[in-house]
Short mmCIF file of C-alpha atoms in Angstrom, two decimals:
data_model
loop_
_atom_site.label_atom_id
_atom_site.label_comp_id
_atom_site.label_asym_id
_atom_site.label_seq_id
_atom_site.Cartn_x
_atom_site.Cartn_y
_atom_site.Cartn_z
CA UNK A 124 226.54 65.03 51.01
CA UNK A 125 224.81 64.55 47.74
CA UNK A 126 222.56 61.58 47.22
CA UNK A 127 223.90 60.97 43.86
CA UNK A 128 226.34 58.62 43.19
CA UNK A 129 229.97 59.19 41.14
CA UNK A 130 228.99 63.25 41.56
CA UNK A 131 231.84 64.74 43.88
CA UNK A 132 232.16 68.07 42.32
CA UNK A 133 230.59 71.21 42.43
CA UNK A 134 229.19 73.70 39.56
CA UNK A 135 228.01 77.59 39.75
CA UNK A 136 224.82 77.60 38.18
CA UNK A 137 223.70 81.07 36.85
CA UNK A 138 219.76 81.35 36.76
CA UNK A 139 217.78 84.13 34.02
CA UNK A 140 220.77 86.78 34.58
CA UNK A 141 218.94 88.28 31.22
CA UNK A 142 217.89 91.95 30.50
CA UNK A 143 214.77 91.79 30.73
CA UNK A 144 214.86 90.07 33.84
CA UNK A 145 217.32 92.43 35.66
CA UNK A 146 215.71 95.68 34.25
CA UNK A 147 213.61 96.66 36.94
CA UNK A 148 215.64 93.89 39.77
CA UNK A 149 215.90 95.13 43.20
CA UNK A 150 220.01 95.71 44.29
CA UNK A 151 220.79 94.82 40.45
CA UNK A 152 224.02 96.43 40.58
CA UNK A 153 226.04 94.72 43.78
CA UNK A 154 223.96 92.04 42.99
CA UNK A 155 225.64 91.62 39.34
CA UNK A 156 228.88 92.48 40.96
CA UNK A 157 228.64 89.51 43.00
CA UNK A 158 227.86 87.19 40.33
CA UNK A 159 230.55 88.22 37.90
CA UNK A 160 232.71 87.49 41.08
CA UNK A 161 231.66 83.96 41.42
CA UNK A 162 231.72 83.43 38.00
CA UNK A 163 235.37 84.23 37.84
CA UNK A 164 236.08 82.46 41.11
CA UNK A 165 234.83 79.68 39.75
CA UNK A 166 236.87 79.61 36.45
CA UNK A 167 239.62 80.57 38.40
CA UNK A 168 238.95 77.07 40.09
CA UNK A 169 238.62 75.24 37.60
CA UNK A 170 234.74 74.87 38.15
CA UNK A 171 231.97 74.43 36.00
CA UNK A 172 229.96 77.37 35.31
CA UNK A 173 226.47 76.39 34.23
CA UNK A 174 224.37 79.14 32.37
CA UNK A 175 220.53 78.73 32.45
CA UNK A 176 218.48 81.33 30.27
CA UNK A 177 214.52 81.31 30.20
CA UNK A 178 212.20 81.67 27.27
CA UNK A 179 208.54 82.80 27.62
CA UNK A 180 206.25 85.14 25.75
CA UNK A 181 208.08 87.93 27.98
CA UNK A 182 211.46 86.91 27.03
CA UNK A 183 211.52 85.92 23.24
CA UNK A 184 214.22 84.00 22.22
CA UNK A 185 216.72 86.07 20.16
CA UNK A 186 215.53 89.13 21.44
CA UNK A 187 217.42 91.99 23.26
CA UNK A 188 215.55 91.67 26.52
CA UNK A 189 216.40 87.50 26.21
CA UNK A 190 220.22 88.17 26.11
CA UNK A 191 222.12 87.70 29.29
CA UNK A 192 223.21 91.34 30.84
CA UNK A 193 226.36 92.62 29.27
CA UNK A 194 228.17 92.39 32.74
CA UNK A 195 228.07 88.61 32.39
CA UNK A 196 229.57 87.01 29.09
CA UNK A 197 228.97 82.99 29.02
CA UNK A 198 232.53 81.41 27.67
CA UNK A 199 231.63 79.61 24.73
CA UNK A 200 233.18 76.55 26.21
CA UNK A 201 230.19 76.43 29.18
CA UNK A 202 227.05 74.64 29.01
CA UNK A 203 223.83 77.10 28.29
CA UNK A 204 220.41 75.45 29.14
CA UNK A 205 217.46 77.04 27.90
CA UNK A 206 214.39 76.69 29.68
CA UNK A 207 210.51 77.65 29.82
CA UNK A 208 209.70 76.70 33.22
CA UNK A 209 210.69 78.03 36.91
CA UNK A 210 212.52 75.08 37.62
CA UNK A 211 215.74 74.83 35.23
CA UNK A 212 215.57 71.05 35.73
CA UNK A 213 211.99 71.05 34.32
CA UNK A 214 212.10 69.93 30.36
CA UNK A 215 215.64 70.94 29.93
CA UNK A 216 219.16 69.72 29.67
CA UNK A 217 220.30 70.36 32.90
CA UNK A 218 220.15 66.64 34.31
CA UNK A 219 222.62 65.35 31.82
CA UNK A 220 224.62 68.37 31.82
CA UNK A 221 225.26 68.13 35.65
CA UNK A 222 225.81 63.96 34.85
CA UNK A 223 228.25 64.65 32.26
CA UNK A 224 230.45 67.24 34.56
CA UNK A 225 230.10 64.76 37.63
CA UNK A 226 228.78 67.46 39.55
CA UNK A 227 226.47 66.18 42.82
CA UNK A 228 226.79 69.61 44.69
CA UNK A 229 225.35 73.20 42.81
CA UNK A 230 225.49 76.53 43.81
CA UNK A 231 223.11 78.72 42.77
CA UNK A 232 222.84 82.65 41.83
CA UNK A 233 220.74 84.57 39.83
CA UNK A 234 217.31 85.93 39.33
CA UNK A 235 214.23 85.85 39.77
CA UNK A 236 214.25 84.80 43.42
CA UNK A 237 210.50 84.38 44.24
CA UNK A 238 210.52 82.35 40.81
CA UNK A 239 213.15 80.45 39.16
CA UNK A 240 215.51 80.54 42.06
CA UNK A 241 213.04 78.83 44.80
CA UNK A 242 211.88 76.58 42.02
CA UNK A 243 215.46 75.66 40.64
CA UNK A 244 216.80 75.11 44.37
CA UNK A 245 213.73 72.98 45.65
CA UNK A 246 214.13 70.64 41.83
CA UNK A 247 217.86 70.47 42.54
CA UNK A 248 217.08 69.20 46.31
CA UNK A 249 214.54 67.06 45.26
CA UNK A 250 216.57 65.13 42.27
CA UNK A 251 219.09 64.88 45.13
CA UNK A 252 222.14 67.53 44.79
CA UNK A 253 223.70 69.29 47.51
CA UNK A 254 222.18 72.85 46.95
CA UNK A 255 223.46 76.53 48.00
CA UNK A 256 222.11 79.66 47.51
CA UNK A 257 224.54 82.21 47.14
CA UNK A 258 222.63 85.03 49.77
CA UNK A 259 223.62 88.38 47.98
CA UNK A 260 223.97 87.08 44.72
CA UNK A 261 220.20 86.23 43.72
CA UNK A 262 217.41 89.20 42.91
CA UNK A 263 213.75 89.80 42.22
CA UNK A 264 211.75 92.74 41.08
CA UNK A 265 209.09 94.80 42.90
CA UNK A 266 205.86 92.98 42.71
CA UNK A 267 204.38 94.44 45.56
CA UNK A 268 201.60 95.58 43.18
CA UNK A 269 200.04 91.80 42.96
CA UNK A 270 200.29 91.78 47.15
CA UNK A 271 203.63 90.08 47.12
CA UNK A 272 206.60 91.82 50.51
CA UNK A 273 208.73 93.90 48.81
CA UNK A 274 212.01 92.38 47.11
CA UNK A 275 214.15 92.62 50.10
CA UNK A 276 211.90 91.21 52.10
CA UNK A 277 211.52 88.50 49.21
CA UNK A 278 215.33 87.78 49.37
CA UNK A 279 215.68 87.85 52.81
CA UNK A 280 212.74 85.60 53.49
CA UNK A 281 214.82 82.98 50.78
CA UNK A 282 217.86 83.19 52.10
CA UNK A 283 216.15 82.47 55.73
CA UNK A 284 214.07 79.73 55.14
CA UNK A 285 216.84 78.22 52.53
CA UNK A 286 219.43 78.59 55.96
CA UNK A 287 217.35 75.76 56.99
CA UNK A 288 216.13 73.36 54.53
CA UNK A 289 217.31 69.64 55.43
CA UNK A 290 216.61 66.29 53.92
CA UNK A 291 218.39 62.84 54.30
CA UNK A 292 221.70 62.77 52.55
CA UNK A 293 222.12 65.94 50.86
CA UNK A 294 222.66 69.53 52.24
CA UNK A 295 221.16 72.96 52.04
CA UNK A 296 222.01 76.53 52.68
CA UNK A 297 222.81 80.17 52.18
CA UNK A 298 226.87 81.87 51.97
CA UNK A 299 227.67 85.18 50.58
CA UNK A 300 229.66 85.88 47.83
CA UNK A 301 233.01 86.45 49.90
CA UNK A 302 232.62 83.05 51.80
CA UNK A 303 232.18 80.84 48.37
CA UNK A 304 235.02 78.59 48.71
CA UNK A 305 234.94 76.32 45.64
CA UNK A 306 237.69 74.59 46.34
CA UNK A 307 236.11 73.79 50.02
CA UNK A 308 233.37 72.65 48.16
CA UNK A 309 234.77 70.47 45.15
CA UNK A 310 236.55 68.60 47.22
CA UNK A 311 234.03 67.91 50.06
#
């Protein structure tokens, strides 16, 4: 269980799900499918969505390639944290966000999963939340050209060593889309 105290529920937390982002990501389209089902899963649960949208020279704010993919439409009622760093923790928001909603336990989808993903799970385990990663609903883009596996390997390798990550008093691990059970988790 969580480490922090008073936080017994559980938020979806969407990570960079942006055009430019997804242009080139690997398995874009079941991945997006999967995503848009969470997202309504949780709303249908009554669980916080959490949208987190990056800003860098690459992804000017305001711009078309910024936006999040038309497949995924934030409700105006759900927190949006923008961010310039990997970690969506990092110089953002998030923290108080997370306080404000009681939420202790996150589960995480998105892109880009050698990036903000890994960074954004490992800053969410180390400020003490409960931390999923939603296997086949988190994507990356070929960068095989800079020496880095190709993107399947990249999301299979997260979703391994994420299987396994442990630390005193808070939990790790991967589900797919189709085994998210928010109500499982909120009330855990």
């Amino acid at each position: 269980m969580t480490t922090l105290p008073d936080r017994p529920k559980t938020a979806l937390l969407v990570v960079d799900v942006q055009n430019g982002v997804m242009e080139g990501a690997h398995d874009r389209a079941a991945v997006l499918s999967n995503i848009v089902t969470l997202v309504e899963k949780a709303r249908g649960g009554g669980v916080p969505v959490v949208w987190v949208q990056h800003t860098s020279e690459e992804l000017p704010r305001g711009s078309s390639v910024w936006e999040y993919v038309p497949e995924l439409v934030p409700d105006s009622a759900e927190p949006l944290v923008h961010k310039e760093y990997g970690d969506s923790f990092e110089d953002t928001e998030l923290e108080a966000v997370l306080a404000s909603l009681a939420v202790g336990r996150l589960v995480v989808a998105g892109a880009q999963t050698d990036a903000c993903i890994r960074s954004t799970l490992h800053g969410a385990f180390a400020r003490g939340y409960d931390a999923t990663l939603v296997a086949d609903a988190h994507t990356t883009e070929d960068l095989t050209a800079y020496g880095a596996p190709e993107p399947g390997a990249v999301v299979a390798h997260t979703n391994l060593y994420w299987g396994f990550q442990t630390a005193p008093g808070r939990t790790a691990g991967t589900v797919k889309t189709d085994e998210v059970d928010f109500g499982v988790m909120a009330s855990a």
